[in-house]
């Protein structure tokens, strides 16, 4: 009988979220996430006023919607650069359903991301198994959203950037170093926990967004993260390390 190889990649965002919620260390940094349904969307909009609706399986920020409950019972959503507003929940929900179709979607509590030059940003934290088989955070890169868009992904028009100018726009040097240390630690904790449940995983990319209180919210975890985004940085040392570890893990 052929032994089944452990999975290297997890495609379902729901599977990854459920796995991370079993970690006491990581759980506080996971925004409230639930499966999409008509009553759940209404309830989460009552709770948070702004949520993100995203495909359970998908990459590059495709299909992500920013959904809001406005005053006086109105609702609004944005997908790409298109915004639509509705005066009642029924027509609003029907419009969203016309986009989602029969595909499985998730609803995630909306994090009001910090901005850089009036554009939202988050940070990709690259974590890899080292040649010594230890988890290590090998790269941090900022991703700044296109001015008219809601997602920060490079493939959706986002701009990759060194994290330091993004953080120093809001923090002093010593506070910036604390945030970088925190991200590095959170990346390793997340990787270790996922690896326990899914031992085939060799690398992960965390997309971490900050709110005004500097809570590092894990917006998404990718088990097949794009290493080439690090080549967009002027300093190539991070990119070289990421690629070295990637090759050592047998992933070309």
PDB file of C-alpha atoms in Angstrom:
ATOM      1  CA  UNK A   1       0.000   0.000   0.000  1.00  0.00           C
ATOM      2  CA  UNK A   2       1.381   3.416  -1.002  1.00  0.00           C
ATOM      3  CA  UNK A   3       1.763   5.730   1.969  1.00  0.00           C
ATOM      4  CA  UNK A   4      -0.019   9.033   1.510  1.00  0.00           C
ATOM      5  CA  UNK A   5       2.316  12.037   1.600  1.00  0.00           C
ATOM      6  CA  UNK A   6       1.365  14.748   4.107  1.00  0.00           C
ATOM      7  CA  UNK A   7      -0.171  17.797   2.455  1.00  0.00           C
ATOM      8  CA  UNK A   8       2.196  20.668   1.726  1.00  0.00           C
ATOM      9  CA  UNK A   9      -0.526  23.108   0.772  1.00  0.00           C
ATOM     10  CA  UNK A  10      -3.868  23.980   2.344  1.00  0.00           C
ATOM     11  CA  UNK A  11      -6.215  25.729  -0.050  1.00  0.00           C
ATOM     12  CA  UNK A  12      -9.232  26.262   2.216  1.00  0.00           C
ATOM     13  CA  UNK A  13      -9.108  29.465   4.268  1.00  0.00           C
ATOM     14  CA  UNK A  14     -11.717  27.910   6.557  1.00  0.00           C
ATOM     15  CA  UNK A  15      -9.516  24.843   7.255  1.00  0.00           C
ATOM     16  CA  UNK A  16      -6.573  27.105   8.104  1.00  0.00           C
ATOM     17  CA  UNK A  17      -8.688  29.394  10.311  1.00  0.00           C
ATOM     18  CA  UNK A  18     -10.153  26.460  12.264  1.00  0.00           C
ATOM     19  CA  UNK A  19      -6.663  25.002  12.789  1.00  0.00           C
ATOM     20  CA  UNK A  20      -5.263  28.312  14.084  1.00  0.00           C
ATOM     21  CA  UNK A  21      -8.187  28.846  16.455  1.00  0.00           C
ATOM     22  CA  UNK A  22      -7.024  25.789  18.429  1.00  0.00           C
ATOM     23  CA  UNK A  23      -3.811  27.632  19.412  1.00  0.00           C
ATOM     24  CA  UNK A  24      -4.040  29.744  22.594  1.00  0.00           C
ATOM     25  CA  UNK A  25      -1.009  31.692  21.369  1.00  0.00           C
ATOM     26  CA  UNK A  26      -2.363  32.540  17.906  1.00  0.00           C
ATOM     27  CA  UNK A  27      -6.140  32.669  18.495  1.00  0.00           C
ATOM     28  CA  UNK A  28      -6.218  36.263  19.920  1.00  0.00           C
ATOM     29  CA  UNK A  29      -4.888  37.573  16.587  1.00  0.00           C
ATOM     30  CA  UNK A  30      -7.461  35.883  14.318  1.00  0.00           C
ATOM     31  CA  UNK A  31     -10.350  38.217  13.388  1.00  0.00           C
ATOM     32  CA  UNK A  32     -13.822  36.741  13.919  1.00  0.00           C
ATOM     33  CA  UNK A  33     -14.376  34.590  10.809  1.00  0.00           C
ATOM     34  CA  UNK A  34     -17.526  32.667   9.877  1.00  0.00           C
ATOM     35  CA  UNK A  35     -19.018  30.882   6.895  1.00  0.00           C
ATOM     36  CA  UNK A  36     -21.093  33.110   4.625  1.00  0.00           C
ATOM     37  CA  UNK A  37     -24.873  32.973   4.950  1.00  0.00           C
ATOM     38  CA  UNK A  38     -27.624  35.566   4.743  1.00  0.00           C
ATOM     39  CA  UNK A  39     -28.330  35.727   8.523  1.00  0.00           C
ATOM     40  CA  UNK A  40     -24.614  35.525   9.444  1.00  0.00           C
ATOM     41  CA  UNK A  41     -23.740  38.473   7.213  1.00  0.00           C
ATOM     42  CA  UNK A  42     -26.526  40.546   8.771  1.00  0.00           C
ATOM     43  CA  UNK A  43     -25.430  39.616  12.297  1.00  0.00           C
ATOM     44  CA  UNK A  44     -21.758  40.375  11.657  1.00  0.00           C
ATOM     45  CA  UNK A  45     -22.612  43.745  10.118  1.00  0.00           C
ATOM     46  CA  UNK A  46     -24.640  44.553  13.238  1.00  0.00           C
ATOM     47  CA  UNK A  47     -21.627  43.595  15.372  1.00  0.00           C
ATOM     48  CA  UNK A  48     -18.802  45.211  13.389  1.00  0.00           C
ATOM     49  CA  UNK A  49     -20.381  47.586  10.810  1.00  0.00           C
ATOM     50  CA  UNK A  50     -17.627  46.606   8.359  1.00  0.00           C
ATOM     51  CA  UNK A  51     -16.609  43.104   7.257  1.00  0.00           C
ATOM     52  CA  UNK A  52     -14.753  41.425   4.418  1.00  0.00           C
ATOM     53  CA  UNK A  53     -16.448  38.746   2.331  1.00  0.00           C
ATOM     54  CA  UNK A  54     -13.927  36.474   0.613  1.00  0.00           C
ATOM     55  CA  UNK A  55     -13.883  33.193  -1.319  1.00  0.00           C
ATOM     56  CA  UNK A  56     -12.980  30.177   0.836  1.00  0.00           C
ATOM     57  CA  UNK A  57     -10.498  29.158  -1.867  1.00  0.00           C
ATOM     58  CA  UNK A  58      -8.720  31.833  -3.863  1.00  0.00           C
ATOM     59  CA  UNK A  59      -5.525  33.826  -4.297  1.00  0.00           C
ATOM     60  CA  UNK A  60      -4.266  37.342  -5.049  1.00  0.00           C
ATOM     61  CA  UNK A  61      -7.201  39.001  -3.278  1.00  0.00           C
ATOM     62  CA  UNK A  62      -9.552  38.061  -6.131  1.00  0.00           C
ATOM     63  CA  UNK A  63     -13.241  38.087  -5.240  1.00  0.00           C
ATOM     64  CA  UNK A  64     -12.753  39.963  -1.945  1.00  0.00           C
ATOM     65  CA  UNK A  65     -15.502  42.439  -1.021  1.00  0.00           C
ATOM     66  CA  UNK A  66     -15.473  45.175   1.610  1.00  0.00           C
ATOM     67  CA  UNK A  67     -18.998  45.283   3.038  1.00  0.00           C
ATOM     68  CA  UNK A  68     -20.466  48.012   5.281  1.00  0.00           C
ATOM     69  CA  UNK A  69     -23.629  48.771   7.192  1.00  0.00           C
ATOM     70  CA  UNK A  70     -24.311  52.492   6.893  1.00  0.00           C
ATOM     71  CA  UNK A  71     -26.628  54.668   8.966  1.00  0.00           C
ATOM     72  CA  UNK A  72     -30.405  54.628   8.383  1.00  0.00           C
ATOM     73  CA  UNK A  73     -30.485  50.979   7.310  1.00  0.00           C
ATOM     74  CA  UNK A  74     -28.408  51.367   4.149  1.00  0.00           C
ATOM     75  CA  UNK A  75     -25.678  48.960   3.042  1.00  0.00           C
ATOM     76  CA  UNK A  76     -22.645  49.242   0.782  1.00  0.00           C
ATOM     77  CA  UNK A  77     -20.052  46.944  -0.720  1.00  0.00           C
ATOM     78  CA  UNK A  78     -16.905  47.445  -2.767  1.00  0.00           C
ATOM     79  CA  UNK A  79     -15.267  44.887  -5.040  1.00  0.00           C
ATOM     80  CA  UNK A  80     -12.233  45.976  -7.065  1.00  0.00           C
ATOM     81  CA  UNK A  81     -12.892  49.678  -7.681  1.00  0.00           C
ATOM     82  CA  UNK A  82     -16.687  49.256  -7.956  1.00  0.00           C
ATOM     83  CA  UNK A  83     -18.897  50.490  -5.094  1.00  0.00           C
ATOM     84  CA  UNK A  84     -22.635  49.838  -4.756  1.00  0.00           C
ATOM     85  CA  UNK A  85     -25.075  51.167  -2.130  1.00  0.00           C
ATOM     86  CA  UNK A  86     -28.514  49.762  -1.230  1.00  0.00           C
ATOM     87  CA  UNK A  87     -31.405  51.048   0.867  1.00  0.00           C
ATOM     88  CA  UNK A  88     -32.440  47.634   2.200  1.00  0.00           C
ATOM     89  CA  UNK A  89     -30.783  44.380   3.253  1.00  0.00           C
ATOM     90  CA  UNK A  90     -32.714  42.128   0.834  1.00  0.00           C
ATOM     91  CA  UNK A  91     -31.567  43.802  -2.399  1.00  0.00           C
ATOM     92  CA  UNK A  92     -28.057  44.269  -0.950  1.00  0.00           C
ATOM     93  CA  UNK A  93     -27.765  40.557  -0.100  1.00  0.00           C
ATOM     94  CA  UNK A  94     -29.177  39.521  -3.498  1.00  0.00           C
ATOM     95  CA  UNK A  95     -26.548  41.631  -5.247  1.00  0.00           C
ATOM     96  CA  UNK A  96     -23.732  40.029  -3.227  1.00  0.00           C
ATOM     97  CA  UNK A  97     -25.195  36.580  -3.948  1.00  0.00           C
ATOM     98  CA  UNK A  98     -25.147  37.345  -7.673  1.00  0.00           C
ATOM     99  CA  UNK A  99     -21.350  37.704  -7.315  1.00  0.00           C
ATOM    100  CA  UNK A 100     -20.683  34.752  -4.994  1.00  0.00           C
ATOM    101  CA  UNK A 101     -22.970  32.341  -6.841  1.00  0.00           C
ATOM    102  CA  UNK A 102     -22.812  28.847  -5.363  1.00  0.00           C
ATOM    103  CA  UNK A 103     -19.176  29.130  -4.300  1.00  0.00           C
ATOM    104  CA  UNK A 104     -18.264  28.892  -0.622  1.00  0.00           C
ATOM    105  CA  UNK A 105     -17.408  32.281   0.931  1.00  0.00           C
ATOM    106  CA  UNK A 106     -16.283  33.442   4.374  1.00  0.00           C
ATOM    107  CA  UNK A 107     -17.076  36.601   6.329  1.00  0.00           C
ATOM    108  CA  UNK A 108     -14.264  38.171   8.335  1.00  0.00           C
ATOM    109  CA  UNK A 109     -14.496  40.995  10.849  1.00  0.00           C
ATOM    110  CA  UNK A 110     -13.224  44.125   9.112  1.00  0.00           C
ATOM    111  CA  UNK A 111      -9.931  45.512  10.371  1.00  0.00           C
ATOM    112  CA  UNK A 112      -9.500  49.241   9.744  1.00  0.00           C
ATOM    113  CA  UNK A 113      -5.948  48.984   8.458  1.00  0.00           C
ATOM    114  CA  UNK A 114      -3.370  51.663   9.127  1.00  0.00           C
ATOM    115  CA  UNK A 115      -2.509  53.776   6.105  1.00  0.00           C
ATOM    116  CA  UNK A 116       0.622  55.031   4.404  1.00  0.00           C
ATOM    117  CA  UNK A 117       0.131  58.090   2.155  1.00  0.00           C
ATOM    118  CA  UNK A 118      -3.652  57.534   2.478  1.00  0.00           C
ATOM    119  CA  UNK A 119      -3.353  53.947   1.219  1.00  0.00           C
ATOM    120  CA  UNK A 120      -4.073  50.874   3.349  1.00  0.00           C
ATOM    121  CA  UNK A 121      -1.160  48.565   4.051  1.00  0.00           C
ATOM    122  CA  UNK A 122      -0.428  45.198   5.595  1.00  0.00           C
ATOM    123  CA  UNK A 123       2.723  43.133   6.055  1.00  0.00           C
ATOM    124  CA  UNK A 124       3.606  39.762   4.553  1.00  0.00           C
ATOM    125  CA  UNK A 125       5.550  37.666   7.072  1.00  0.00           C
ATOM    126  CA  UNK A 126       7.471  34.833   5.393  1.00  0.00           C
ATOM    127  CA  UNK A 127       8.193  31.846   7.653  1.00  0.00           C
ATOM    128  CA  UNK A 128      10.156  28.813   6.450  1.00  0.00           C
ATOM    129  CA  UNK A 129      11.681  25.590   7.693  1.00  0.00           C
ATOM    130  CA  UNK A 130      15.425  26.212   7.844  1.00  0.00           C
ATOM    131  CA  UNK A 131      17.981  23.715   6.491  1.00  0.00           C
ATOM    132  CA  UNK A 132      18.313  22.643  10.171  1.00  0.00           C
ATOM    133  CA  UNK A 133      14.551  21.911  10.197  1.00  0.00           C
ATOM    134  CA  UNK A 134      13.692  24.798  12.511  1.00  0.00           C
ATOM    135  CA  UNK A 135      10.983  27.378  11.802  1.00  0.00           C
ATOM    136  CA  UNK A 136      12.365  30.827  11.080  1.00  0.00           C
ATOM    137  CA  UNK A 137      10.899  34.134   9.926  1.00  0.00           C
ATOM    138  CA  UNK A 138      12.991  34.848   6.832  1.00  0.00           C
ATOM    139  CA  UNK A 139      11.276  37.895   5.368  1.00  0.00           C
ATOM    140  CA  UNK A 140       9.011  40.860   6.080  1.00  0.00           C
ATOM    141  CA  UNK A 141       7.621  43.028   3.310  1.00  0.00           C
ATOM    142  CA  UNK A 142       4.997  45.767   3.282  1.00  0.00           C
ATOM    143  CA  UNK A 143       2.138  45.707   0.780  1.00  0.00           C
ATOM    144  CA  UNK A 144       0.440  49.022   0.078  1.00  0.00           C
ATOM    145  CA  UNK A 145      -2.987  48.930  -1.580  1.00  0.00           C
ATOM    146  CA  UNK A 146      -3.698  50.622  -4.899  1.00  0.00           C
ATOM    147  CA  UNK A 147      -5.422  53.968  -4.033  1.00  0.00           C
ATOM    148  CA  UNK A 148      -8.842  52.895  -5.346  1.00  0.00           C
ATOM    149  CA  UNK A 149      -8.760  49.285  -4.172  1.00  0.00           C
ATOM    150  CA  UNK A 150      -9.415  47.393  -0.946  1.00  0.00           C
ATOM    151  CA  UNK A 151      -6.773  44.644  -1.196  1.00  0.00           C
ATOM    152  CA  UNK A 152      -3.009  45.025  -0.837  1.00  0.00           C
ATOM    153  CA  UNK A 153      -1.956  42.096  -3.064  1.00  0.00           C
ATOM    154  CA  UNK A 154       0.747  42.836  -5.627  1.00  0.00           C
ATOM    155  CA  UNK A 155      -1.246  40.960  -8.306  1.00  0.00           C
ATOM    156  CA  UNK A 156      -4.200  43.296  -7.636  1.00  0.00           C
ATOM    157  CA  UNK A 157      -2.190  46.488  -8.058  1.00  0.00           C
ATOM    158  CA  UNK A 158      -0.614  46.702  -4.577  1.00  0.00           C
ATOM    159  CA  UNK A 159       2.913  48.079  -4.132  1.00  0.00           C
ATOM    160  CA  UNK A 160       5.574  45.996  -2.312  1.00  0.00           C
ATOM    161  CA  UNK A 161       7.666  48.107   0.088  1.00  0.00           C
ATOM    162  CA  UNK A 162      10.310  47.888   2.769  1.00  0.00           C
ATOM    163  CA  UNK A 163       8.457  47.669   6.116  1.00  0.00           C
ATOM    164  CA  UNK A 164      10.593  50.297   7.863  1.00  0.00           C
ATOM    165  CA  UNK A 165       9.188  53.441   6.167  1.00  0.00           C
ATOM    166  CA  UNK A 166       5.653  52.082   6.651  1.00  0.00           C
ATOM    167  CA  UNK A 167       6.199  51.616  10.373  1.00  0.00           C
ATOM    168  CA  UNK A 168       8.257  54.765  11.018  1.00  0.00           C
ATOM    169  CA  UNK A 169       5.417  56.819   9.498  1.00  0.00           C
ATOM    170  CA  UNK A 170       3.533  55.863  12.691  1.00  0.00           C
ATOM    171  CA  UNK A 171       6.166  54.814  15.256  1.00  0.00           C
ATOM    172  CA  UNK A 172       9.505  55.761  16.795  1.00  0.00           C
ATOM    173  CA  UNK A 173      12.553  53.616  16.004  1.00  0.00           C
ATOM    174  CA  UNK A 174      12.436  51.591  19.238  1.00  0.00           C
ATOM    175  CA  UNK A 175       8.687  50.950  18.910  1.00  0.00           C
ATOM    176  CA  UNK A 176       9.217  49.884  15.301  1.00  0.00           C
ATOM    177  CA  UNK A 177      11.797  47.310  16.415  1.00  0.00           C
ATOM    178  CA  UNK A 178       9.329  45.948  18.984  1.00  0.00           C
ATOM    179  CA  UNK A 179       6.672  45.539  16.270  1.00  0.00           C
ATOM    180  CA  UNK A 180       9.160  43.761  13.967  1.00  0.00           C
ATOM    181  CA  UNK A 181      10.144  41.432  16.829  1.00  0.00           C
ATOM    182  CA  UNK A 182       6.478  40.731  17.548  1.00  0.00           C
ATOM    183  CA  UNK A 183       5.768  39.899  13.895  1.00  0.00           C
ATOM    184  CA  UNK A 184       8.802  37.610  13.736  1.00  0.00           C
ATOM    185  CA  UNK A 185       7.630  35.738  16.843  1.00  0.00           C
ATOM    186  CA  UNK A 186       3.993  35.534  15.714  1.00  0.00           C
ATOM    187  CA  UNK A 187       5.103  34.102  12.369  1.00  0.00           C
ATOM    188  CA  UNK A 188       7.055  31.280  14.013  1.00  0.00           C
ATOM    189  CA  UNK A 189       4.244  30.495  16.508  1.00  0.00           C
ATOM    190  CA  UNK A 190       1.725  30.281  13.651  1.00  0.00           C
ATOM    191  CA  UNK A 191       3.972  28.054  11.523  1.00  0.00           C
ATOM    192  CA  UNK A 192       4.742  25.689  14.417  1.00  0.00           C
ATOM    193  CA  UNK A 193       1.070  25.290  15.235  1.00  0.00           C
ATOM    194  CA  UNK A 194      -0.011  24.634  11.635  1.00  0.00           C
ATOM    195  CA  UNK A 195       2.910  22.233  11.178  1.00  0.00           C
ATOM    196  CA  UNK A 196       1.737  20.129  14.141  1.00  0.00           C
ATOM    197  CA  UNK A 197      -1.603  19.562  12.415  1.00  0.00           C
ATOM    198  CA  UNK A 198      -0.232  19.462   8.867  1.00  0.00           C
ATOM    199  CA  UNK A 199       3.368  18.128   8.988  1.00  0.00           C
ATOM    200  CA  UNK A 200       3.821  18.448   5.212  1.00  0.00           C
ATOM    201  CA  UNK A 201       3.929  22.262   5.386  1.00  0.00           C
ATOM    202  CA  UNK A 202       7.375  23.747   4.657  1.00  0.00           C
ATOM    203  CA  UNK A 203       6.637  27.469   4.509  1.00  0.00           C
ATOM    204  CA  UNK A 204       3.863  29.946   5.201  1.00  0.00           C
ATOM    205  CA  UNK A 205       3.143  33.570   4.389  1.00  0.00           C
ATOM    206  CA  UNK A 206       1.107  35.484   6.958  1.00  0.00           C
ATOM    207  CA  UNK A 207      -0.714  38.632   5.878  1.00  0.00           C
ATOM    208  CA  UNK A 208      -0.797  40.775   9.004  1.00  0.00           C
ATOM    209  CA  UNK A 209      -2.704  44.041   9.299  1.00  0.00           C
ATOM    210  CA  UNK A 210      -2.548  46.580  12.115  1.00  0.00           C
ATOM    211  CA  UNK A 211      -5.363  48.647  13.557  1.00  0.00           C
ATOM    212  CA  UNK A 212      -4.973  51.873  15.573  1.00  0.00           C
ATOM    213  CA  UNK A 213      -4.086  49.928  18.725  1.00  0.00           C
ATOM    214  CA  UNK A 214      -1.249  48.104  16.893  1.00  0.00           C
ATOM    215  CA  UNK A 215      -2.842  44.693  17.319  1.00  0.00           C
ATOM    216  CA  UNK A 216      -1.282  42.398  14.672  1.00  0.00           C
ATOM    217  CA  UNK A 217      -4.333  40.799  13.034  1.00  0.00           C
ATOM    218  CA  UNK A 218      -3.692  37.704  10.912  1.00  0.00           C
ATOM    219  CA  UNK A 219      -5.854  38.418   7.879  1.00  0.00           C
ATOM    220  CA  UNK A 220      -4.768  35.343   5.978  1.00  0.00           C
ATOM    221  CA  UNK A 221      -2.224  32.511   5.954  1.00  0.00           C
ATOM    222  CA  UNK A 222      -0.872  31.185   2.670  1.00  0.00           C
ATOM    223  CA  UNK A 223       0.866  27.786   2.586  1.00  0.00           C
ATOM    224  CA  UNK A 224       2.326  28.391  -0.885  1.00  0.00           C
ATOM    225  CA  UNK A 225       3.499  32.011  -0.570  1.00  0.00           C
ATOM    226  CA  UNK A 226       5.008  33.840  -3.528  1.00  0.00           C
ATOM    227  CA  UNK A 227       8.755  34.240  -2.808  1.00  0.00           C
ATOM    228  CA  UNK A 228       9.364  36.550  -5.771  1.00  0.00           C
ATOM    229  CA  UNK A 229       7.663  39.543  -4.135  1.00  0.00           C
ATOM    230  CA  UNK A 230      10.865  39.906  -2.039  1.00  0.00           C
ATOM    231  CA  UNK A 231      12.820  40.458  -5.256  1.00  0.00           C
ATOM    232  CA  UNK A 232      10.940  43.782  -5.580  1.00  0.00           C
ATOM    233  CA  UNK A 233      12.944  45.175  -2.641  1.00  0.00           C
ATOM    234  CA  UNK A 234      16.122  47.141  -3.320  1.00  0.00           C
ATOM    235  CA  UNK A 235      18.046  45.109  -0.751  1.00  0.00           C
ATOM    236  CA  UNK A 236      18.152  41.551  -2.158  1.00  0.00           C
ATOM    237  CA  UNK A 237      19.467  39.823   1.003  1.00  0.00           C
ATOM    238  CA  UNK A 238      15.967  38.834   2.191  1.00  0.00           C
ATOM    239  CA  UNK A 239      15.076  37.470  -1.253  1.00  0.00           C
ATOM    240  CA  UNK A 240      18.289  35.431  -1.398  1.00  0.00           C
ATOM    241  CA  UNK A 241      17.613  33.886   2.018  1.00  0.00           C
ATOM    242  CA  UNK A 242      13.978  33.083   1.164  1.00  0.00           C
ATOM    243  CA  UNK A 243      15.096  31.336  -2.045  1.00  0.00           C
ATOM    244  CA  UNK A 244      17.924  29.472  -0.293  1.00  0.00           C
ATOM    245  CA  UNK A 245      15.512  28.055   2.307  1.00  0.00           C
ATOM    246  CA  UNK A 246      12.959  27.282  -0.392  1.00  0.00           C
ATOM    247  CA  UNK A 247      15.510  25.250  -2.355  1.00  0.00           C
ATOM    248  CA  UNK A 248      16.652  23.462   0.815  1.00  0.00           C
ATOM    249  CA  UNK A 249      13.036  22.395   1.404  1.00  0.00           C
ATOM    250  CA  UNK A 250      13.051  20.816  -2.051  1.00  0.00           C
ATOM    251  CA  UNK A 251      10.738  23.430  -3.578  1.00  0.00           C
ATOM    252  CA  UNK A 252      12.028  24.941  -6.822  1.00  0.00           C
TER     253      UNK A 252
END
